[in-house]
Amino acid sequence: MEIKWLVRIWTRYWPMFIRGAGVTLYISIISTIIGAAIGLAIGVIHTIPLPEKGARRVFLKVVNGVLSAYIEFFRGTPMIVQAMVIYFGSAVSFGIHIDRMFAALLIVSINTGAYMSEVVRGGIISIDRGQFEAAHAIGMNHVQTMINVVLPQVIRNILPATGNEFVINIKDTYVLNIISVTELFFQTKSIAGNNFRYAEAFFITSIIYFIMTFTVTRILRIFERKLDGPANYDMLGNQMQVQKPESMLGKDGGLVGRA
Amino acid sequence: MKNVIDIQHLSKSFGNNEVLKDINFSVKKGEVVCIIGSSGSGKSTLLRCINLLEKPNGGKIFYNGKNILDAEHNIYEHRTKLGMVFQQFNLFNNHNVLNNCTVGQTKVLGRSNDEAEKTAMKYLEVVGMGQYINAKPSQLSGGQKQRVAIARALSMEPDVMLFDEPTSSLDPEMVGEVLRVMKELAGSGLTMLVVTHEMEFAKEVSDRVVFMDEGVIAEEGSPEQIFNNPKEERTKEFLKRILKEM
Ligand SMILES: Nc1ncnc2c1ncn2[C@@H]1O[C@H](COP(=O)(O)OP(=O)(O)O)[C@@H](O)[C@H]1O
Ligand SMILES: [Mg+2]
């Protein structure tokens, strides 16, 4: 590896590197977000309490079965093989020619979704039953309970796993070069091939990958800390001492209930 | 006074375990009823059947004259009329104190944010937690959490409050602050159904005491009758045991 070549390749090809990195980031971000959404949806469906009997029970069981099969399949096969099957398969079997970028987003999102749904399910199960009960006790239904009480806690809990998945996606999108998506690895291959300088080109690329994953990890860490809010709370002034609690009871009818 | 809650031949099993057996029991408007009994006797299950957190296997529960076990009865609306306070507080961990008291009002009752906040503040003042509206549950002591939980339930302005051992998981020095709030509420004319091991409290505030044993109501009566002149042998035994512990 020669410094001279490092410099030469970078100065000549930096726009290509940057464009490749941009595509990699784009696919990773979109797919992580869509995948997390898929994961949340599946996690919620998986935790709907099964009715004791009836058509709804059968329906839910079928849906759960299909979703489990999806998860097992995508977790149990390499992404590079899925890419080939989906991209070339759709052309051969259905005669549809899907756009490379669309195929890329589809493949990575589905994979992320399969992985995240397990994370979300774990996240929902780990929420204390008391949270559900308290929500039900004030009259919330399953969806209201999920939206207002459970999912915000689940999302906070799965944030580290989501960030991790984002970083994994940045690194794993390279497999998409098999279907000629112009992400960073694909671009590097072209640059290296043009100059027969593989070591230098891929060294530059390794640094770009590292900068991306490192930055993303830091940003997520800061974001997590922001979400947790300040460690202390502000007490309000003692303004209510004017009115004794006892004087607020009963008199104005507030506490005696609505009936 | 008419019955707010009227329970007839209620039964509940978990698998083969018959937890409630032919319970007959009613609560009048404005009444404060304490339920006592040893652990596992079915007290929590009875409370949870009343707001349908558990589904009874048989019998009827009339709420203001309507059987809530009818298929067409709206269980979500029913639950808004009953405030529940749990032994483990169960404050919503993702909300601060104020939002714990407003989220049900806005999302379930459809109140405006302004109205919800006003109502929440009123009840947070009642329980003495008005200064803590920005705190998160994890930043509060057990006694403070339970007082917020009471304010959360009151904010829905229910007809009846159900308390399931509200002081049992508190450190001894915090029991007093919660009981004091509950005494105020009892004095205000609120209808209350309280499962408790605090015998002094039961003696002082209840209009009626119910003693449960192995899934049945073994005895009920005025506090004087239950504590000073229990008729049933098992009531006497229970009281002897629990008073010795204290
Ligand atoms: N969800 C449940 N599943 C199975 N058994 C339960 C459940 N809840 C309560 N039980 C059983 O029902 C009985 C009464 O419980 P509970 O009503 O909690 O009693 P108490 O509140 O008087 O201590 C106990 O034997 C308990 O093990
Ligand atoms: Mg109990």
XYZ file of C-alpha atoms and ligand atoms in Angstrom:
533
model
C 0.000 0.000 0.000
C 1.433 3.330 -0.996
C 0.580 6.742 0.416
C 0.984 8.244 -3.030
C -1.783 6.030 -4.370
C -4.021 6.658 -1.389
C -3.837 10.370 -2.082
C -4.215 9.969 -5.789
C -7.245 7.715 -5.549
C -8.935 9.921 -2.986
C -8.368 13.171 -4.900
C -9.543 11.662 -8.132
C -12.444 9.563 -6.924
C -13.742 11.184 -3.747
C -17.090 12.099 -5.306
C -17.635 8.424 -6.125
C -16.740 7.359 -2.593
C -19.041 9.958 -1.113
C -21.882 9.029 -3.441
C -21.429 5.355 -2.536
C -21.400 6.199 1.160
C -24.534 8.280 0.632
C -26.344 5.353 -0.974
C -25.217 3.066 1.840
C -26.456 5.498 4.483
C -29.700 6.090 2.622
C -30.505 2.382 2.395
C -29.502 1.816 6.017
C -31.558 4.682 7.425
C -34.713 4.001 5.436
C -34.522 0.258 5.995
C -33.877 0.593 9.711
C -36.881 2.895 10.103
C -39.197 0.752 7.980
C -37.833 -2.385 9.618
C -38.414 -0.983 13.104
C -41.973 -0.065 12.107
C -42.551 -3.581 10.771
C -41.086 -4.959 13.980
C -43.354 -2.781 16.145
C -46.443 -3.783 14.180
C -45.618 -7.490 14.364
C -44.682 -7.232 18.020
C -48.046 -5.624 18.819
C -49.968 -8.229 16.803
C -48.048 -11.049 18.477
C -49.050 -9.769 21.918
C -52.778 -9.214 21.331
C -54.406 -11.432 23.927
C -56.083 -14.420 22.254
C -59.853 -14.515 22.760
C -61.025 -17.796 24.323
C -62.931 -18.887 21.232
C -64.568 -17.732 18.038
C -63.557 -16.598 14.573
C -61.325 -13.856 15.909
C -59.195 -16.426 17.697
C -58.771 -18.520 14.543
C -57.959 -15.422 12.507
C -55.368 -14.201 15.007
C -53.768 -17.649 15.135
C -53.437 -17.755 11.348
C -51.963 -14.236 11.254
C -49.511 -15.109 14.021
C -48.526 -18.279 12.191
C -47.837 -16.453 8.937
C -45.815 -13.778 10.735
C -43.753 -16.371 12.593
C -42.991 -18.159 9.334
C -41.849 -14.850 7.834
C -39.545 -14.179 10.759
C -38.060 -17.668 10.751
C -37.461 -17.645 7.013
C -35.727 -14.297 6.792
C -33.666 -14.852 9.888
C -32.659 -18.287 8.688
C -31.318 -17.428 5.230
C -28.440 -15.162 4.146
C -29.414 -11.724 2.909
C -27.266 -12.116 -0.184
C -29.274 -15.194 -1.209
C -32.551 -13.353 -0.551
C -31.319 -10.502 -2.724
C -30.728 -12.878 -5.632
C -34.075 -14.627 -5.189
C -36.095 -11.432 -4.906
C -34.322 -9.415 -7.599
C -33.924 -12.075 -10.260
C -36.862 -14.164 -9.118
C -39.345 -11.332 -9.568
C -38.173 -10.880 -13.144
C -38.264 -14.555 -14.050
C -41.429 -15.651 -12.260
C -43.654 -12.600 -12.519
C -42.101 -10.752 -15.409
C -41.831 -7.620 -13.274
C -38.549 -5.836 -13.409
C -38.157 -4.159 -10.061
C -35.897 -1.209 -9.623
C -32.556 -2.105 -7.986
C -32.939 0.496 -5.287
C -36.466 -0.648 -4.547
C -35.237 -4.234 -4.263
C -32.422 -3.099 -1.973
C -34.753 -1.210 0.374
C -37.217 -4.087 0.338
C -34.622 -6.709 1.220
C -32.925 -4.798 4.005
C -36.248 -3.565 5.480
C -37.735 -7.040 5.557
C -34.641 -8.432 7.205
C -34.536 -5.672 9.761
C -38.268 -6.169 10.394
C -37.813 -9.872 11.022
C -35.070 -9.212 13.508
C -36.755 -6.217 15.177
C -40.072 -7.997 15.685
C -38.346 -10.387 18.067
C -36.712 -7.489 19.860
C -40.065 -5.690 20.150
C -41.829 -8.804 21.389
C -39.208 -9.157 24.089
C -39.614 -5.464 24.860
C -43.384 -5.728 25.255
C -43.165 -8.877 27.370
C -40.662 -7.179 29.656
C -43.100 -4.354 30.467
C -44.621 -4.922 33.886
C -48.173 -6.349 33.810
C -49.125 -3.580 36.216
C -48.689 -1.018 33.425
C -51.291 -2.801 31.301
C -53.620 -3.251 34.262
C -53.447 0.370 35.329
C -54.180 1.444 31.742
C -57.111 -0.952 31.491
C -58.367 0.160 34.889
C -58.815 3.744 33.665
C -60.725 2.463 30.649
C -58.113 2.190 27.905
C -58.555 -0.528 25.274
C -55.671 -2.581 23.808
C -54.722 0.002 21.184
C -54.930 2.981 23.574
C -52.887 1.068 26.135
C -50.246 0.262 23.544
C -50.021 3.799 22.130
C -50.151 5.776 25.368
C -48.421 3.538 27.853
C -46.655 0.460 26.536
C -45.062 1.377 23.204
C -43.362 4.566 24.417
C -41.633 2.430 27.039
C -40.890 -0.327 24.542
C -39.435 2.146 22.052
C -37.175 3.586 24.713
C -36.067 0.073 25.674
C -35.409 -1.115 22.128
C -33.554 2.026 21.065
C -30.109 0.527 21.750
C -31.025 -2.595 19.760
C -32.357 -0.426 16.924
C -29.145 1.596 16.855
C -27.197 -1.609 16.793
C -29.283 -2.844 13.885
C -28.653 0.453 12.065
C -24.915 -0.047 12.408
C -25.224 -3.655 11.240
C -27.225 -2.441 8.240
C -24.517 0.072 7.308
C -22.040 -2.769 7.231
C -24.290 -5.365 5.614
C -25.634 -3.336 2.706
C -22.422 -4.304 0.904
C -24.107 -7.583 -0.062
C -26.341 -5.541 -2.370
C -23.406 -5.135 -4.750
C -24.485 -8.572 -5.987
C -27.477 -6.895 -7.638
C -25.352 -3.899 -8.702
C -26.723 -1.355 -6.257
C -24.227 1.504 -6.328
C -23.477 1.538 -2.618
C -20.037 2.098 -1.145
C -18.656 -1.405 -1.650
C -19.808 -1.518 -5.273
C -18.268 1.877 -6.001
C -15.005 0.859 -4.373
C -14.871 -2.282 -6.472
C -15.167 -0.186 -9.638
C -12.556 2.328 -8.507
C -10.145 -0.413 -7.475
C -10.715 -2.305 -10.725
C -10.001 0.768 -12.826
C -6.605 1.257 -11.208
C -5.695 -2.249 -10.049
C -5.214 -0.691 -6.625
C -7.365 -2.817 -4.337
C -5.557 -2.224 -1.050
C -5.607 1.558 -1.268
C -9.203 1.825 -2.471
C -10.542 -0.518 0.185
C -8.447 1.088 2.889
C -10.144 4.405 2.161
C -13.493 2.634 2.195
C -12.793 0.993 5.543
C -12.212 4.443 7.016
C -15.442 5.757 5.519
C -17.384 2.788 6.944
C -15.806 3.357 10.330
C -16.624 7.090 10.351
C -20.237 6.281 9.510
C -20.718 3.606 12.167
C -18.831 5.528 14.825
C -20.788 8.744 14.230
C -24.109 6.948 14.200
C -23.303 5.190 17.469
C -22.406 8.499 19.154
C -25.462 10.338 17.861
C -27.746 7.566 19.085
C -26.105 7.651 22.509
C -26.774 11.406 22.769
C -30.326 10.911 21.528
C -30.960 8.262 24.193
C -29.713 10.570 26.907
C -31.961 13.380 25.597
C -34.967 11.086 25.711
C -34.356 10.187 29.334
C -34.656 13.834 30.298
C -33.001 15.524 33.247
C -32.031 13.414 36.233
C -33.785 15.839 38.581
C -37.178 17.479 38.562
C -38.192 21.014 39.451
C -40.495 21.465 42.386
C -43.232 23.977 41.852
C -43.527 26.859 44.269
C -45.614 26.367 47.351
C -48.504 28.292 45.860
C -51.258 25.974 46.985
C -50.760 26.341 50.711
C -53.376 29.066 50.584
C -56.011 26.446 50.274
C -56.096 23.572 52.716
C -56.636 20.178 51.105
C -59.568 19.460 53.429
C -61.402 22.540 52.252
C -61.262 21.223 48.692
C -62.957 17.966 49.575
C -66.634 17.353 49.246
C -67.737 20.979 49.483
C -67.631 21.694 45.788
C -69.027 18.275 45.020
C -65.893 17.279 43.151
C -65.016 14.233 45.123
C -68.412 12.762 45.580
C -68.419 11.375 42.085
C -70.509 11.939 39.046
C -73.579 9.857 39.854
C -79.638 4.848 49.854
C -79.544 2.735 46.725
C -76.889 0.166 45.911
C -74.146 1.276 43.544
C -72.758 -2.240 43.397
C -74.865 -5.318 43.899
C -73.175 -8.689 43.519
C -75.219 -11.876 43.308
C -73.897 -15.452 43.388
C -70.561 -14.401 41.958
C -68.076 -17.185 41.296
C -64.593 -17.196 39.810
C -62.112 -19.997 39.186
C -58.581 -20.077 37.890
C -58.425 -23.531 36.318
C -59.561 -25.905 39.054
C -58.900 -23.389 41.778
C -62.243 -21.978 42.878
C -61.234 -18.587 44.184
C -64.638 -16.971 44.710
C -67.637 -19.076 45.710
C -71.156 -17.719 45.622
C -70.344 -14.178 46.724
C -73.317 -11.980 47.609
C -72.507 -8.472 48.542
C -73.486 -4.893 47.911
C -72.189 -1.372 48.362
C -74.373 1.685 48.830
C -73.603 5.115 47.492
C -71.291 6.973 49.862
C -70.442 3.881 51.829
C -66.906 3.009 52.896
C -66.455 -0.755 53.042
C -63.244 -2.444 54.138
C -62.482 -5.995 53.088
C -60.190 -7.954 55.384
C -58.986 -11.545 55.305
C -55.868 -13.604 54.987
C -53.717 -13.663 51.929
C -55.148 -15.844 49.170
C -58.725 -15.572 50.392
C -59.856 -13.898 47.148
C -60.004 -10.219 48.141
C -58.083 -8.922 45.134
C -59.990 -11.190 42.780
C -63.272 -9.799 44.088
C -62.141 -6.205 43.472
C -60.798 -7.119 40.059
C -64.079 -8.760 39.100
C -65.921 -5.549 39.944
C -64.013 -3.578 37.309
C -63.770 -6.606 35.034
C -59.998 -6.946 35.133
C -60.994 -10.553 35.811
C -63.890 -12.205 34.049
C -66.198 -13.965 36.511
C -67.384 -17.494 35.737
C -70.868 -17.093 37.130
C -73.301 -14.803 38.911
C -74.273 -11.221 38.352
C -72.708 -7.874 39.137
C -75.182 -5.005 39.040
C -73.695 -1.580 38.710
C -76.300 1.137 39.266
C -78.909 -1.468 38.399
C -77.310 -2.795 35.203
C -75.670 -6.189 34.976
C -72.129 -5.489 33.806
C -71.666 -9.118 32.780
C -74.199 -8.724 29.970
C -72.410 -9.120 26.666
C -73.576 -5.715 25.438
C -72.255 -3.845 28.472
C -69.305 -1.628 27.487
C -66.461 -2.699 29.765
C -64.223 0.246 28.866
C -66.848 2.785 29.798
C -67.635 0.805 32.933
C -64.024 0.962 34.085
C -63.930 4.748 33.831
C -66.550 4.883 36.579
C -64.419 2.908 38.988
C -61.070 4.209 40.183
C -58.535 1.520 41.027
C -55.515 1.870 43.283
C -53.047 -1.020 43.214
C -50.692 -2.371 45.813
C -47.767 -1.817 43.425
C -48.866 1.744 42.437
C -48.472 0.990 38.709
C -47.865 4.600 37.721
C -47.195 4.955 34.004
C -43.399 4.986 33.831
C -43.301 6.966 30.599
C -45.333 9.883 31.974
C -44.540 12.474 34.595
C -46.813 13.005 37.577
C -49.134 15.446 35.811
C -49.499 13.346 32.673
C -50.206 10.262 34.733
C -53.294 12.127 35.881
C -54.264 13.617 32.506
C -53.701 10.830 29.970
C -56.845 8.922 30.916
C -58.921 12.083 30.938
C -57.837 13.192 27.479
C -57.558 9.826 25.716
C -60.462 7.996 27.320
C -62.905 10.652 28.510
C -62.079 13.015 25.648
C -61.523 16.035 27.868
C -59.501 18.981 26.584
C -55.917 19.376 27.794
C -56.865 22.467 29.791
C -59.720 20.809 31.559
C -57.683 17.665 32.202
C -54.826 19.642 33.716
C -57.140 21.630 35.915
C -58.822 18.492 37.172
C -55.495 16.733 37.664
C -54.096 19.678 39.631
C -57.137 19.734 41.860
C -56.687 16.118 42.890
C -52.906 16.319 43.070
C -53.414 19.095 45.622
C -55.856 16.905 47.507
C -53.193 14.216 47.896
C -50.493 16.803 48.575
C -48.509 16.154 45.399
C -49.214 19.391 43.536
C -45.609 20.455 43.718
C -44.307 17.350 42.020
C -46.064 17.518 38.654
C -42.775 17.429 36.713
C -41.337 14.448 38.518
C -41.185 11.035 36.914
C -42.426 8.020 38.875
C -38.892 6.676 39.310
C -37.994 9.860 41.186
C -40.681 9.462 43.861
C -40.846 7.564 47.132
C -43.386 4.776 47.547
C -45.765 6.920 49.561
C -45.580 9.697 46.972
C -46.180 7.237 44.144
C -49.251 5.863 45.843
C -50.641 9.343 46.453
C -50.162 10.157 42.765
C -51.863 6.867 41.896
C -54.817 7.948 44.031
C -54.895 11.328 42.279
C -54.745 9.598 38.908
C -57.794 7.515 39.785
C -59.663 10.506 41.252
C -58.927 12.581 38.145
C -61.272 10.337 36.185
C -63.937 11.434 38.695
C -65.200 7.921 39.317
C -68.312 6.994 41.272
C -66.478 4.372 43.292
C -62.863 3.959 44.341
C -61.368 0.496 44.710
C -58.218 0.169 46.795
C -56.286 -3.093 46.771
C -53.943 -3.091 49.765
C -52.721 0.418 48.981
C -50.215 0.483 51.833
C -48.953 -3.109 51.808
C -45.823 -2.470 49.797
C -44.888 0.758 51.562
C -42.162 1.263 54.103
C -43.778 1.687 57.534
C -42.970 5.395 57.745
C -44.916 6.066 54.545
C -48.090 4.220 55.453
C -49.392 7.168 57.439
C -49.324 9.722 54.623
C -51.379 7.437 52.370
C -53.874 6.478 55.062
C -54.340 10.138 55.923
C -55.317 10.913 52.325
C -57.682 7.957 52.301
C -59.305 9.086 55.532
C -59.938 12.497 54.010
C -61.506 10.871 50.986
C -63.657 8.629 53.159
C -64.843 11.691 55.064
C -65.764 13.475 51.853
C -68.583 11.119 50.967
C -66.775 9.144 48.276
C -67.899 5.542 47.843
C -64.902 3.373 48.697
C -64.107 -0.307 48.729
C -60.812 -0.947 50.474
C -58.888 -4.194 50.833
C -56.554 -3.631 53.744
C -54.539 -5.157 56.535
C -54.584 -1.866 58.453
C -57.060 -2.814 61.164
C -56.957 0.540 62.939
C -57.801 2.272 59.697
C -60.637 -0.178 58.991
C -62.034 0.334 62.469
C -61.914 4.085 62.165
C -63.221 4.829 58.683
C -65.437 1.983 57.558
C -69.187 1.959 57.625
C -68.997 -1.782 57.172
C -66.324 -4.463 57.363
C -66.331 -7.617 55.277
C -64.274 -10.603 56.330
C -63.338 -12.999 53.527
C -62.047 -16.498 54.007
C -61.284 -19.094 51.347
C -63.367 -17.468 48.660
C -66.482 -16.735 50.676
C -67.678 -13.812 52.743
C -67.448 -15.401 56.161
C -68.858 -12.463 58.076
C -69.803 -8.850 57.567
C -71.045 -6.103 59.812
C -70.249 -2.796 61.433
C -66.649 -2.294 62.547
C -67.731 -2.585 66.204
C -69.401 -5.892 65.534
C -66.551 -7.398 63.523
C -63.707 -6.208 65.713
C -65.347 -6.376 69.143
C -67.981 -9.091 68.788
C -67.123 -11.378 65.893
C -69.597 -14.238 65.639
C -67.672 -16.613 63.430
C -64.862 -18.728 64.806
C -62.652 -18.049 61.776
C -63.113 -14.289 62.117
C -61.938 -14.511 65.731
C -58.934 -16.590 64.714
C -57.972 -14.221 61.914
C -58.241 -11.173 64.156
C -56.260 -12.833 66.913
C -53.537 -13.731 64.437
C -53.328 -10.348 62.739
C -53.540 -8.281 65.924
C -50.715 -10.297 67.428
C -48.568 -9.508 64.391
C -49.059 -5.795 64.902
N -54.221 -14.708 37.570
C -54.330 -15.770 38.393
N -54.141 -17.014 37.912
C -54.257 -18.090 38.726
N -54.548 -18.032 40.026
C -54.735 -16.818 40.562
C -54.636 -15.623 39.780
N -54.889 -14.568 40.582
C -55.127 -15.069 41.801
N -55.044 -16.412 41.802
C -55.276 -17.301 42.948
O -56.499 -16.949 43.502
C -56.449 -17.027 44.910
C -56.928 -15.734 45.522
O -56.036 -14.709 45.156
P -56.269 -13.186 45.539
O -57.609 -12.791 45.097
O -55.123 -12.441 45.006
O -56.232 -13.261 47.115
P -55.967 -12.077 48.142
O -56.019 -10.796 47.427
O -57.038 -12.235 49.154
O -54.636 -12.347 48.752
C -55.038 -17.404 45.284
O -54.996 -18.806 45.549
C -54.262 -17.077 44.047
O -53.173 -17.948 43.915
Mg -54.477 -9.364 47.132
